[in-house]
Coordinates of C-alpha atoms in Angstrom, one line a residue:
Chain A
M987 CA 118.5 137.0 97.8
R988 CA 119.9 135.0 94.7
T989 CA 118.0 134.4 91.7
A990 CA 117.9 131.8 88.9
L991 CA 117.1 131.9 85.0
G992 CA 114.4 129.6 84.1
I993 CA 114.3 127.6 81.0
D994 CA 110.7 125.8 80.1
I995 CA 111.9 124.5 76.9
G996 CA 108.4 123.6 74.5
G997 CA 108.1 122.6 71.4
T998 CA 106.2 125.5 70.2
D999 CA 107.7 128.3 72.6
I1000 CA 109.7 129.3 75.4
K1001 CA 108.8 130.4 78.8
L1002 CA 111.6 132.2 80.8
G1003 CA 112.0 133.7 84.0
I1004 CA 114.1 135.0 86.6
V1005 CA 113.1 133.7 90.1
D1006 CA 113.7 134.0 93.8
E1007 CA 114.8 131.2 96.0
A1008 CA 111.0 131.9 97.8
G1009 CA 110.2 131.1 94.0
K1010 CA 108.8 134.5 93.2
I1011 CA 108.9 135.0 89.4
L1012 CA 110.2 138.3 88.8
E1013 CA 110.5 138.6 85.4
S1014 CA 109.2 136.6 82.2
G1015 CA 108.9 136.1 79.0
T1016 CA 108.4 134.1 76.0
I1017 CA 110.3 133.1 72.8
P1018 CA 110.1 131.3 70.0
T1019 CA 111.7 127.3 70.8
R1020 CA 112.1 127.6 66.2
A1021 CA 113.2 123.2 67.0
A1022 CA 114.1 122.4 63.4
E1023 CA 116.8 125.4 63.5
G1024 CA 118.5 122.8 66.6
P1025 CA 119.7 123.5 70.1
R1026 CA 122.4 125.6 70.0
A1027 CA 120.6 128.4 68.1
A1028 CA 118.3 128.6 70.8
A1029 CA 120.4 128.9 72.8
L1030 CA 121.7 132.1 71.4
R1031 CA 118.6 133.4 71.5
I1032 CA 117.9 132.5 75.7
D1033 CA 121.0 134.3 76.1
E1034 CA 119.7 137.6 74.0
W1035 CA 116.3 137.8 75.9
Y1036 CA 118.7 137.2 79.6
R1037 CA 121.2 139.8 78.1
R1038 CA 117.9 142.1 77.6
S1039 CA 116.3 141.0 80.8
S1040 CA 117.2 142.4 84.4
G1041 CA 118.7 139.2 84.7
A1042 CA 121.6 139.4 83.3
D1043 CA 122.7 141.6 86.6
P1044 CA 124.7 139.8 88.9
G1045 CA 122.0 137.5 90.5
V1046 CA 121.7 135.3 88.9
S1047 CA 123.6 132.7 90.4
A1048 CA 122.8 129.8 87.5
A1049 CA 120.3 128.9 85.2
G1050 CA 118.1 125.7 85.3
A1051 CA 116.4 124.5 82.4
D1052 CA 114.0 122.2 81.9
C1053 CA 111.7 120.1 78.3
A1054 CA 109.4 117.1 78.1
G1055 CA 111.3 113.7 77.6
L1056 CA 113.3 111.4 78.6
I1057 CA 116.3 113.2 80.5
D1058 CA 119.2 112.3 83.0
G1059 CA 118.6 115.2 85.5
S1060 CA 121.5 114.3 87.1
R1061 CA 124.2 115.0 83.9
G1062 CA 121.8 117.3 82.8
W1063 CA 121.6 114.5 79.1
L1064 CA 118.4 115.1 76.5
Y1065 CA 118.1 110.9 76.1
V1066 CA 115.3 111.8 73.5
S1067 CA 112.1 114.2 73.3
P1068 CA 108.7 114.0 71.6
N1069 CA 108.7 117.9 70.8
L1070 CA 112.2 118.5 70.0
P1071 CA 112.8 116.4 66.8
G1072 CA 116.6 115.8 65.8
W1073 CA 117.9 117.4 69.7
G1074 CA 118.3 113.6 70.9
G1075 CA 121.5 112.2 71.9
I1076 CA 122.4 115.0 72.9
D1077 CA 124.3 117.6 76.5
L1078 CA 121.8 120.1 76.4
A1079 CA 122.5 121.2 80.2
S1080 CA 126.4 122.1 78.8
L1081 CA 125.0 123.2 75.3
L1082 CA 123.6 125.9 77.4
R1083 CA 126.0 126.0 80.2
E1084 CA 128.2 127.5 77.1
A1085 CA 126.1 130.0 75.8
L1086 CA 124.9 131.5 79.6
R1087 CA 128.4 131.3 80.7
L1088 CA 126.3 130.0 83.5
P1089 CA 126.0 126.1 85.7
V1090 CA 122.6 125.1 84.2
T1091 CA 120.7 121.9 84.9
L1092 CA 118.5 120.2 83.1
D1093 CA 116.0 118.4 83.7
N1094 CA 112.0 116.6 82.7
D1095 CA 109.4 119.3 82.7
V1096 CA 107.7 117.1 85.1
N1097 CA 110.0 116.1 87.2
C1098 CA 111.0 120.0 87.9
A1099 CA 107.0 120.7 88.0
A1100 CA 107.5 118.1 91.2
W1101 CA 110.2 120.1 92.6
G1102 CA 108.7 123.3 92.6
E1103 CA 104.8 120.8 93.5
Y1104 CA 106.7 119.8 96.4
L1105 CA 109.2 123.4 97.1
H1106 CA 106.4 126.4 97.1
G1107 CA 103.5 124.2 95.6
A1108 CA 101.3 121.2 96.1
G1109 CA 103.8 119.3 97.9
R1110 CA 105.2 121.7 100.8
G1111 CA 105.2 119.8 103.9
T1112 CA 105.4 116.5 102.7
E1113 CA 108.6 114.3 102.3
H1114 CA 107.0 111.4 100.6
F1115 CA 105.0 113.2 97.3
I1116 CA 104.1 113.1 93.7
C1117 CA 103.4 115.3 91.3
I1118 CA 101.1 114.1 88.1
T1119 CA 100.3 116.2 84.8
L1120 CA 97.6 116.0 82.7
G1121 CA 97.3 117.3 79.8
T1122 CA 97.7 115.4 76.3
G1123 CA 100.8 113.8 77.7
I1124 CA 101.0 111.7 81.2
G1125 CA 104.0 112.6 83.3
G1126 CA 105.6 112.4 87.1
G1127 CA 107.7 113.7 89.4
V1128 CA 108.4 111.7 92.7
V1129 CA 109.8 112.9 96.1
I1130 CA 110.9 110.2 98.0
G1131 CA 112.5 111.9 101.5
G1132 CA 113.0 115.3 100.4
R1133 CA 114.6 114.4 97.2
L1134 CA 113.3 114.0 93.7
Y1135 CA 114.2 110.4 92.5
R1136 CA 115.2 109.4 89.1
G1137 CA 115.6 106.0 89.5
W1138 CA 119.2 103.9 88.1
Q1139 CA 119.4 105.9 84.6
G1140 CA 117.2 109.9 86.0
L1141 CA 113.7 108.0 83.5
A1142 CA 111.7 106.7 87.4
G1143 CA 108.2 108.5 86.9
E1144 CA 107.0 107.6 84.2
V1145 CA 103.4 107.5 85.5
G1146 CA 102.0 107.8 81.7
H1147 CA 103.0 104.7 80.6
Q1148 CA 102.2 101.8 83.4
V1149 CA 99.4 100.1 82.2
V1150 CA 96.4 99.8 83.4
T1151 CA 94.4 97.9 81.9
E1152 CA 93.8 95.6 77.8
A1153 CA 91.8 97.7 76.8
G1154 CA 91.7 101.0 75.3
P1155 CA 93.2 102.7 72.3
M1156 CA 96.6 102.4 72.0
C1157 CA 99.4 105.0 73.8
T1158 CA 101.5 107.3 71.6
C1159 CA 104.7 104.5 72.9
G1160 CA 102.5 102.0 71.0
T1161 CA 101.8 100.0 73.7
V1162 CA 97.8 99.7 74.9
G1163 CA 96.3 99.8 78.7
C1164 CA 99.1 103.1 79.2
L1165 CA 97.2 105.4 82.2
E1166 CA 97.7 107.9 79.6
A1167 CA 95.5 106.5 76.5
A1168 CA 93.3 106.2 79.4
A1169 CA 93.4 109.5 81.2
N1170 CA 94.5 112.4 78.9
A1171 CA 92.8 115.2 77.2
A1172 CA 91.6 113.2 73.4
S1173 CA 90.1 110.1 76.2
I1174 CA 88.0 112.8 78.1
V1175 CA 86.8 113.7 73.6
R1176 CA 86.9 110.3 72.6
R1177 CA 84.4 109.0 75.5
A1178 CA 82.2 112.3 75.5
R1179 CA 82.0 111.8 71.3
D1180 CA 81.3 107.3 71.9
L1181 CA 78.3 108.7 74.7
I1182 CA 76.8 110.8 72.2
A1183 CA 76.9 108.4 69.6
D1184 CA 75.4 105.8 72.3
G1185 CA 72.2 108.2 72.0
G1186 CA 73.5 110.5 74.9
A1187 CA 71.8 113.7 75.0
S1188 CA 74.7 116.7 74.7
V1189 CA 74.8 120.0 73.3
L1190 CA 78.5 118.3 72.1
P1191 CA 78.2 118.1 68.5
A1192 CA 78.6 114.7 67.3
T1193 CA 81.1 115.6 64.3
G1194 CA 83.7 118.1 64.1
P1195 CA 86.4 119.1 65.9
L1196 CA 86.1 118.9 70.2
T1197 CA 88.2 119.6 72.6
A1198 CA 88.8 118.4 76.3
R1199 CA 87.9 122.4 77.0
E1200 CA 84.5 122.5 75.3
V1201 CA 83.4 119.4 77.2
F1202 CA 84.5 120.2 80.5
E1203 CA 82.1 124.1 79.5
A1204 CA 79.4 121.8 78.5
A1205 CA 79.7 120.0 82.2
T1206 CA 80.2 123.1 84.1
R1207 CA 76.7 123.4 82.5
G1208 CA 75.4 120.2 83.2
D1209 CA 76.0 118.5 80.5
R1210 CA 75.3 114.7 81.2
V1211 CA 77.5 113.3 78.6
A1212 CA 80.2 115.8 79.3
L1213 CA 79.8 115.4 82.7
E1214 CA 79.4 111.8 82.4
A1215 CA 82.7 112.1 80.0
L1216 CA 84.9 114.2 82.4
A1217 CA 84.2 111.2 85.5
M1218 CA 85.0 107.9 83.1
T1219 CA 88.1 110.2 82.7
G1220 CA 88.8 110.4 86.6
R1221 CA 87.8 107.0 87.2
A1222 CA 90.8 105.6 85.0
L1223 CA 93.1 108.3 86.6
G1224 CA 91.6 106.5 90.3
R1225 CA 93.6 103.3 88.3
G1226 CA 96.6 105.4 88.2
L1227 CA 96.4 107.1 91.5
A1228 CA 96.1 103.5 93.2
N1229 CA 99.2 102.1 92.0
L1230 CA 101.2 105.1 92.8
V1231 CA 100.2 104.6 96.1
H1232 CA 100.4 101.0 96.5
L1233 CA 104.3 100.7 95.0
F1234 CA 104.6 104.5 96.5
N1235 CA 102.6 105.0 99.5
P1236 CA 103.3 108.9 99.2
E1237 CA 101.8 110.9 101.4
V1238 CA 100.6 113.9 98.9
I1239 CA 99.7 113.1 95.3
A1240 CA 98.9 116.7 93.6
V1241 CA 97.2 116.6 90.1
G1242 CA 98.3 119.3 87.5
G1243 CA 98.2 120.3 83.5
G1244 CA 95.3 120.8 81.2
V1245 CA 93.4 118.2 82.4
A1246 CA 93.0 119.1 85.9
G1247 CA 91.9 122.7 85.2
A1248 CA 88.4 120.6 85.3
G1249 CA 88.9 120.6 88.6
E1250 CA 87.0 118.0 90.8
L1251 CA 84.4 116.8 88.1
I1252 CA 87.9 114.7 87.4
L1253 CA 89.1 114.4 90.7
A1254 CA 85.9 113.1 93.1
P1255 CA 85.4 110.5 90.8
A1256 CA 89.5 109.8 90.8
R1257 CA 90.0 109.4 93.7
E1258 CA 85.9 107.4 94.7
A1259 CA 87.7 104.2 91.8
M1260 CA 91.1 105.1 93.3
R1261 CA 89.4 104.4 97.1
E1262 CA 87.5 101.1 96.1
M1263 CA 91.2 99.6 94.9
L1264 CA 93.6 100.2 97.3
M1265 CA 93.3 96.9 99.9
D1266 CA 93.6 99.3 102.9
E1267 CA 91.9 102.1 104.7
V1268 CA 95.8 103.2 106.1
L1269 CA 96.8 103.8 102.4
A1270 CA 93.5 105.9 102.1
E1271 CA 94.7 108.8 103.7
V1272 CA 96.6 109.9 100.8
R1273 CA 95.4 112.7 99.6
I1274 CA 94.7 114.1 96.3
V1275 CA 95.0 117.3 95.3
P1276 CA 95.2 120.0 92.6
A1277 CA 98.1 121.1 91.6
A1278 CA 98.7 125.1 92.9
L1279 CA 101.3 126.6 91.0
G1280 CA 99.5 126.1 87.6
N1281 CA 101.8 126.5 84.2
S1282 CA 104.7 128.1 86.1
A1283 CA 105.4 124.9 88.5
S1284 CA 108.5 123.8 86.1
L1285 CA 109.7 126.8 85.6
V1286 CA 110.1 127.8 89.3
G1287 CA 110.7 123.9 89.8
A1288 CA 113.4 123.9 87.1
S1289 CA 115.2 127.7 88.5
M1290 CA 115.4 125.8 92.5
M1291 CA 117.0 123.0 91.0
A1292 CA 119.6 126.1 89.7
F1293 CA 120.0 127.0 93.0
A1294 CA 120.8 123.5 94.5
T1295 CA 123.4 123.5 91.9
A1296 CA 124.9 126.4 92.2
E1297 CA 125.9 125.0 96.6
R1298 CA 128.0 122.8 95.4
Chain B
M621 CA 131.6 88.4 114.1
R622 CA 128.2 89.6 115.8
T623 CA 125.4 87.5 115.4
A624 CA 121.6 88.5 115.1
L625 CA 118.2 86.5 116.1
G626 CA 116.2 86.1 113.0
I627 CA 112.5 84.9 112.9
D628 CA 110.4 84.6 110.5
I629 CA 107.0 84.7 111.5
G630 CA 105.1 82.7 108.9
G631 CA 101.0 81.3 109.3
T632 CA 102.2 78.0 110.0
D633 CA 105.9 78.2 110.6
I634 CA 107.8 81.0 112.3
K635 CA 111.0 79.8 111.1
L636 CA 114.3 81.6 113.5
G637 CA 118.7 81.9 113.2
I638 CA 121.6 83.1 114.0
V639 CA 122.5 84.6 111.5
D640 CA 126.3 86.5 111.4
E641 CA 127.2 89.7 109.4
A642 CA 127.8 88.3 106.6
G643 CA 124.8 86.7 106.2
K644 CA 125.6 82.7 107.1
I645 CA 122.9 80.7 109.0
L646 CA 125.1 79.3 111.7
E647 CA 122.0 78.1 113.2
S648 CA 118.2 77.7 112.6
G649 CA 115.3 75.9 113.7
T650 CA 111.1 75.9 113.0
I651 CA 109.0 76.3 115.5
P652 CA 105.1 76.6 115.0
T653 CA 103.4 79.1 115.3
R654 CA 100.0 78.5 116.8
A655 CA 99.1 81.7 115.5
A656 CA 95.1 80.9 117.9
E657 CA 97.0 81.3 120.9
G658 CA 98.3 85.3 119.5
P659 CA 101.4 86.6 119.7
R660 CA 102.7 87.1 123.3
A661 CA 102.7 83.3 123.9
A662 CA 104.4 82.6 120.4
A663 CA 106.2 85.0 121.9
L664 CA 107.9 83.0 124.3
R665 CA 107.9 80.2 122.7
I666 CA 110.4 81.9 121.1
D667 CA 112.6 83.4 123.5
E668 CA 112.2 79.8 124.7
W669 CA 114.9 78.1 121.4
Y670 CA 117.2 81.1 121.1
R671 CA 117.5 80.0 125.1
R672 CA 117.9 76.7 124.2
S673 CA 120.2 77.7 120.9
S674 CA 123.4 79.2 120.7
G675 CA 122.6 82.0 120.2
A676 CA 121.7 82.9 124.0
D677 CA 125.7 83.8 123.5
P678 CA 126.2 87.7 124.0
G679 CA 127.1 87.4 120.6
V680 CA 123.6 88.0 119.0
S681 CA 123.6 91.4 119.7
A682 CA 119.6 92.0 117.9
A683 CA 116.5 90.1 116.8
G684 CA 115.2 91.2 113.5
A685 CA 111.8 90.1 112.7
D686 CA 109.1 89.6 109.7
C687 CA 105.2 88.7 108.6
A688 CA 103.3 88.2 105.5
G689 CA 100.8 92.2 105.9
L690 CA 100.9 95.3 106.4
I691 CA 103.3 96.6 108.5
D692 CA 105.1 99.8 109.5
G693 CA 108.9 99.1 110.0
S694 CA 110.1 101.9 110.3
R695 CA 108.0 101.6 114.5
G696 CA 107.9 97.9 114.1
W697 CA 103.2 98.6 113.9
L698 CA 102.2 94.8 112.6
Y699 CA 98.3 96.7 111.0
V700 CA 97.0 93.4 109.5
S701 CA 98.4 89.8 108.6
P702 CA 96.4 87.2 106.2
N703 CA 98.1 84.9 107.6
L704 CA 98.4 85.1 111.7
P705 CA 94.4 86.7 112.5
G706 CA 93.7 87.7 115.2
W707 CA 97.6 89.6 115.3
G708 CA 96.6 93.3 113.8
G709 CA 96.9 96.5 115.3
I710 CA 99.5 95.7 117.5
D711 CA 102.8 96.9 118.2
L712 CA 104.9 93.3 117.6
A713 CA 108.4 94.9 118.2
S714 CA 108.4 96.0 121.4
L715 CA 106.4 92.9 122.4
L716 CA 109.4 90.1 121.0
R717 CA 111.6 93.2 122.6
E718 CA 110.2 93.1 125.7
A719 CA 110.3 87.9 125.8
L720 CA 113.5 87.7 124.2
R721 CA 115.6 91.8 126.3
L722 CA 116.4 92.0 123.1
P723 CA 116.7 94.7 120.3
V724 CA 114.1 94.0 118.2
T725 CA 112.8 95.4 114.9
L726 CA 110.1 94.2 112.9
D727 CA 109.0 94.6 108.7
N728 CA 107.2 93.2 106.3
D729 CA 108.9 89.3 104.5
V730 CA 108.6 91.1 101.8
N731 CA 111.1 94.1 102.6
C732 CA 113.4 91.8 104.5
A733 CA 113.4 89.4 102.0
A734 CA 114.3 92.8 99.5
W735 CA 116.7 93.6 101.3
G736 CA 118.6 90.4 102.1
E737 CA 118.8 89.9 98.5
Y738 CA 120.1 93.4 98.0
L739 CA 122.9 92.6 100.3
H740 CA 123.8 89.6 99.7
G741 CA 121.8 88.1 97.1
A742 CA 121.1 89.0 93.8
G743 CA 120.6 92.7 94.2
R744 CA 124.6 93.1 95.4
G745 CA 127.0 96.1 93.4
T746 CA 123.4 97.9 93.1
E747 CA 121.6 100.8 94.1
H748 CA 118.3 101.3 92.5
F749 CA 117.5 97.7 94.0
I750 CA 113.1 95.8 93.7
C751 CA 112.7 92.3 94.7
I752 CA 109.3 90.5 93.7
T753 CA 108.6 87.1 95.6
L754 CA 106.2 85.1 93.7
G755 CA 103.7 82.9 95.4
T756 CA 100.3 82.2 96.7
G757 CA 100.4 86.1 97.0
I758 CA 103.1 88.7 95.7
G759 CA 104.8 90.7 97.1
G760 CA 107.4 93.4 96.4
G761 CA 110.5 95.5 98.6
V762 CA 111.8 98.4 97.0
V763 CA 115.5 99.8 98.2
I764 CA 116.1 103.2 96.4
G765 CA 119.9 104.7 97.2
G766 CA 121.3 101.7 99.2
R767 CA 117.8 102.1 102.1
L768 CA 114.4 100.0 102.1
Y769 CA 112.3 102.4 100.8
R770 CA 109.0 102.1 102.8
G771 CA 107.0 105.1 101.9
W772 CA 104.7 107.0 104.1
Q773 CA 103.5 105.1 106.5
G774 CA 105.5 102.2 105.7
L775 CA 103.4 100.7 103.0
A776 CA 105.0 101.5 99.6
G777 CA 106.0 98.1 97.4
E778 CA 102.8 96.6 97.5
V779 CA 103.3 95.3 93.8
G780 CA 100.4 92.3 93.9
H781 CA 98.3 94.6 94.1
Q782 CA 99.2 97.1 91.2
V783 CA 96.7 96.8 88.2
V784 CA 97.3 95.8 85.0
T785 CA 94.5 94.3 83.5
E786 CA 90.3 94.8 83.4
A787 CA 90.3 91.4 82.9
G788 CA 90.7 88.3 85.6
P789 CA 89.4 86.8 87.5
M790 CA 89.3 88.7 91.9
C791 CA 92.0 89.1 93.8
T792 CA 92.2 88.0 97.5
C793 CA 91.9 92.4 98.1
G794 CA 88.4 92.5 96.6
T795 CA 89.4 94.3 93.6
V796 CA 90.2 92.9 89.9
G797 CA 92.3 93.4 87.6
C798 CA 95.7 92.9 90.2
L799 CA 99.4 91.7 89.2
E800 CA 98.8 88.8 91.6
A801 CA 95.6 87.1 90.7
A802 CA 96.9 87.4 87.2
A803 CA 100.8 86.7 88.5
N804 CA 100.1 84.1 91.1
A805 CA 101.0 80.2 91.0
A806 CA 97.1 80.1 91.4
S807 CA 97.1 81.8 87.7
I808 CA 98.8 78.8 86.0
V809 CA 96.6 76.1 87.1
R810 CA 93.6 78.2 86.4
R811 CA 95.3 78.9 82.8
A812 CA 96.4 75.4 82.3
R813 CA 93.0 74.1 82.9
D814 CA 91.9 76.6 80.4
L815 CA 94.2 74.9 78.2
I816 CA 92.6 71.6 78.4
A817 CA 89.3 72.6 78.3
D818 CA 89.8 74.3 74.7
G819 CA 91.0 71.2 73.2
G820 CA 94.9 71.0 74.5
A821 CA 96.6 68.5 74.9
S822 CA 98.3 67.5 78.6
V823 CA 99.6 65.2 80.9
L824 CA 97.7 66.8 83.1
P825 CA 94.4 65.7 84.8
A826 CA 91.4 68.3 82.5
T827 CA 89.6 67.8 86.7
G828 CA 90.6 67.2 89.9
P829 CA 93.2 68.8 92.1
L830 CA 97.1 70.6 90.2
T831 CA 99.3 72.3 91.3
A832 CA 101.3 74.8 90.3
R833 CA 104.0 72.5 90.7
E834 CA 102.4 69.9 89.2
V835 CA 102.4 71.9 85.9
F836 CA 105.7 73.0 86.2
E837 CA 106.7 69.3 86.0
A838 CA 105.1 69.2 83.0
A839 CA 106.4 71.9 81.4
T840 CA 109.8 70.6 82.3
R841 CA 108.8 67.4 80.4
G842 CA 107.6 69.5 77.8
D843 CA 104.0 69.3 77.5
R844 CA 103.0 72.3 75.1
V845 CA 99.9 73.0 78.0
A846 CA 102.0 73.3 80.9
L847 CA 104.7 74.8 79.0
E848 CA 102.1 77.5 76.8
A849 CA 99.9 78.8 80.8
L850 CA 103.9 79.7 83.0
A851 CA 104.5 81.5 79.7
M852 CA 101.1 83.0 79.8
T853 CA 101.9 83.5 83.2
G854 CA 104.8 85.0 82.1
R855 CA 103.8 87.7 80.2
A856 CA 102.0 88.4 82.5
L857 CA 103.9 89.1 85.2
G858 CA 105.5 91.7 82.6
R859 CA 103.2 93.5 82.6
G860 CA 103.5 93.9 86.3
L861 CA 107.7 94.6 85.5
A862 CA 106.5 96.8 82.9
N863 CA 105.2 99.3 85.6
L864 CA 107.9 98.5 88.4
V865 CA 111.0 99.7 85.2
H866 CA 108.4 103.0 83.8
L867 CA 107.3 104.1 87.5
F868 CA 111.2 103.3 89.4
N869 CA 113.6 102.4 86.8
P870 CA 116.3 100.2 88.8
E871 CA 119.0 98.7 87.5
V872 CA 117.6 94.9 88.6
I873 CA 114.7 94.4 89.3
A874 CA 115.2 90.4 91.4
V875 CA 111.5 87.8 91.2
G876 CA 112.0 85.1 94.4
G877 CA 109.4 82.7 95.9
G878 CA 107.6 79.4 95.4
V879 CA 106.6 79.9 91.1
A880 CA 110.0 81.9 90.8
G881 CA 111.0 78.1 90.5
A882 CA 110.3 77.3 87.7
G883 CA 112.7 79.8 86.2
E884 CA 113.0 81.0 82.5
L885 CA 110.5 78.9 82.1
I886 CA 108.4 82.2 83.3
L887 CA 111.3 84.7 83.4
A888 CA 112.1 84.8 79.6
P889 CA 108.3 85.4 78.6
A890 CA 108.0 88.2 81.3
R891 CA 111.1 90.2 80.3
E892 CA 109.9 89.4 76.5
A893 CA 106.2 91.0 77.3
M894 CA 108.3 93.8 79.9
R895 CA 110.5 94.6 76.6
E896 CA 107.7 95.1 74.0
M897 CA 106.3 97.6 76.5
L898 CA 109.1 100.0 77.4
M899 CA 109.0 103.6 75.6
D900 CA 112.2 103.4 74.8
E901 CA 115.7 101.4 74.9
V902 CA 117.6 102.5 77.6
L903 CA 114.7 101.1 80.1
A904 CA 115.5 98.1 78.2
E905 CA 118.8 97.3 80.4
V906 CA 117.2 96.8 83.3
R907 CA 117.9 93.0 84.4
I908 CA 114.9 90.7 85.6
V909 CA 117.0 88.2 87.4
P910 CA 116.3 84.7 89.5
A911 CA 116.5 85.6 93.6
A912 CA 119.5 84.0 95.0
L913 CA 118.8 83.0 98.8
G914 CA 115.7 80.9 98.0
N915 CA 114.2 80.4 101.2
S916 CA 116.2 82.5 103.4
A917 CA 115.9 86.0 102.2
S918 CA 113.6 87.2 104.9
L919 CA 115.1 85.2 107.6
V920 CA 118.1 86.8 106.4
G921 CA 117.4 90.2 105.3
A922 CA 114.6 90.3 108.5
S923 CA 119.4 89.7 111.1
M924 CA 120.4 92.4 108.9
M925 CA 117.9 95.2 110.0
A926 CA 118.8 93.7 113.3
F927 CA 122.2 94.9 113.2
A928 CA 120.9 98.5 111.8
T929 CA 119.0 98.6 114.9
A930 CA 122.3 97.6 117.2
E931 CA 124.0 100.0 116.1
R932 CA 121.6 103.3 116.7

């Protein structure tokens, strides 16, 4: 079976893997990104890992890279990445190609996660599939008729920046009302704080540091404030899901990313809010499910994109 | 050149036309719908018009029908139509096929309008195109990679029922915050009334009947309240446009329907509001343009769909 090199470039670390065509990660590693040293230095360090790993054997036919940001996947162009300051406006795929001497694809991390989930995870067997990642930000990838949908400039699927309200805090993009601001990890902490300030009894601290994970852990132990904070974020997410269903009419929407770790405590209220908003019962047949591949969805998806390119 | 019979079924009238492959309407007519008599009676009256018209010549290779409502265009199934009470849950395409003894396609009126505009109107030459109709309701059709996108159950493109706010009046679908309630014809009248109630000086009446067209006419004569009401509805529309751009990344969005007759008085503030919300300048390269085919977009598009079926 052929193998590909997967390259998942984050702001802090680069996850690397040798992945076979069945989506199995045969070998994996992590190296620091050191974004300030620039993309060329990172490419050389990726090549170093690749040469040391068993992936240097001739079975590796191509490499697939991904990172967060605005990327035109059809030509491997990185417009801008929030986690990689100074890397914007470059042909990152070509840069990696030169270092690795392999065909290289580049796409948005969320598009790659969606592609991985579509082929080997929660989207298997569907034709109209959307994968959302919920974390610090909210991203999405859309598969239409068995193909990743990129749009005119390769920038489709920015599900986190659809506006769903005129209230709420300003999003990192500068707009008030984005789904991202209404349903990301920070929204859970914000809601828990607000409920405590309003007199809600909770094991959570009223001041000082607090993470979404801590809220989730309190919720699993039955803390009412924590449960309500998760449910409120779930309902906000449901507004975004209803919009996606009205616009794309997908068969399955998978929800992954850090916040999705809260599982049904988020997804159940999200489904309920979504169903209340859908204009017809037929549309409510969409299935909202947890993503299946966890943290490795992007790495697997990027690798699968590499195979497709190697075939050309 | 081949010709098709176009059938645009409204709540009051059925518009009929013999349309050639270039999108030219060679002959047209209108008959009453009489929805209460049921779809079979209407089909027989459509056939009667067709037999009388020159379209009964052998050049007519197929018929294409459309109406408002939830329709699975891939199989010609009408789930439910707001304007045709009692016609829901039927295989309307087959019913018309039996009466006309021609191959018949059926799709949503807005999908047909989008398809007509894509082939012969504002979407010509694009690959990623969305057509919105603004009127009593708000609908949309999405063309992706040169094909009409219908989604899993044929119900994609319900752009009017995306939620863009938590404020505002309830939509006809029962949800608060839909784009339709925020930017339809009634929203213009409502805003003009509110501005007058707040002390705005206007030639418009503070009470009694008022239509969106009257507001538009006052605006063209420089009435400040009317201009501001149109601009407010334009800005609400802009929120929906920004969502469509973030999700679909289209090259062109065409805006048609009755309200679109207000032209730049709506579209200019819509573009401005949209641009303020887009997360990147690259996305703002999308063009927001008036639709080109006017009232006949659905009839032309439905006819073009008929040709595609006749080819199979």
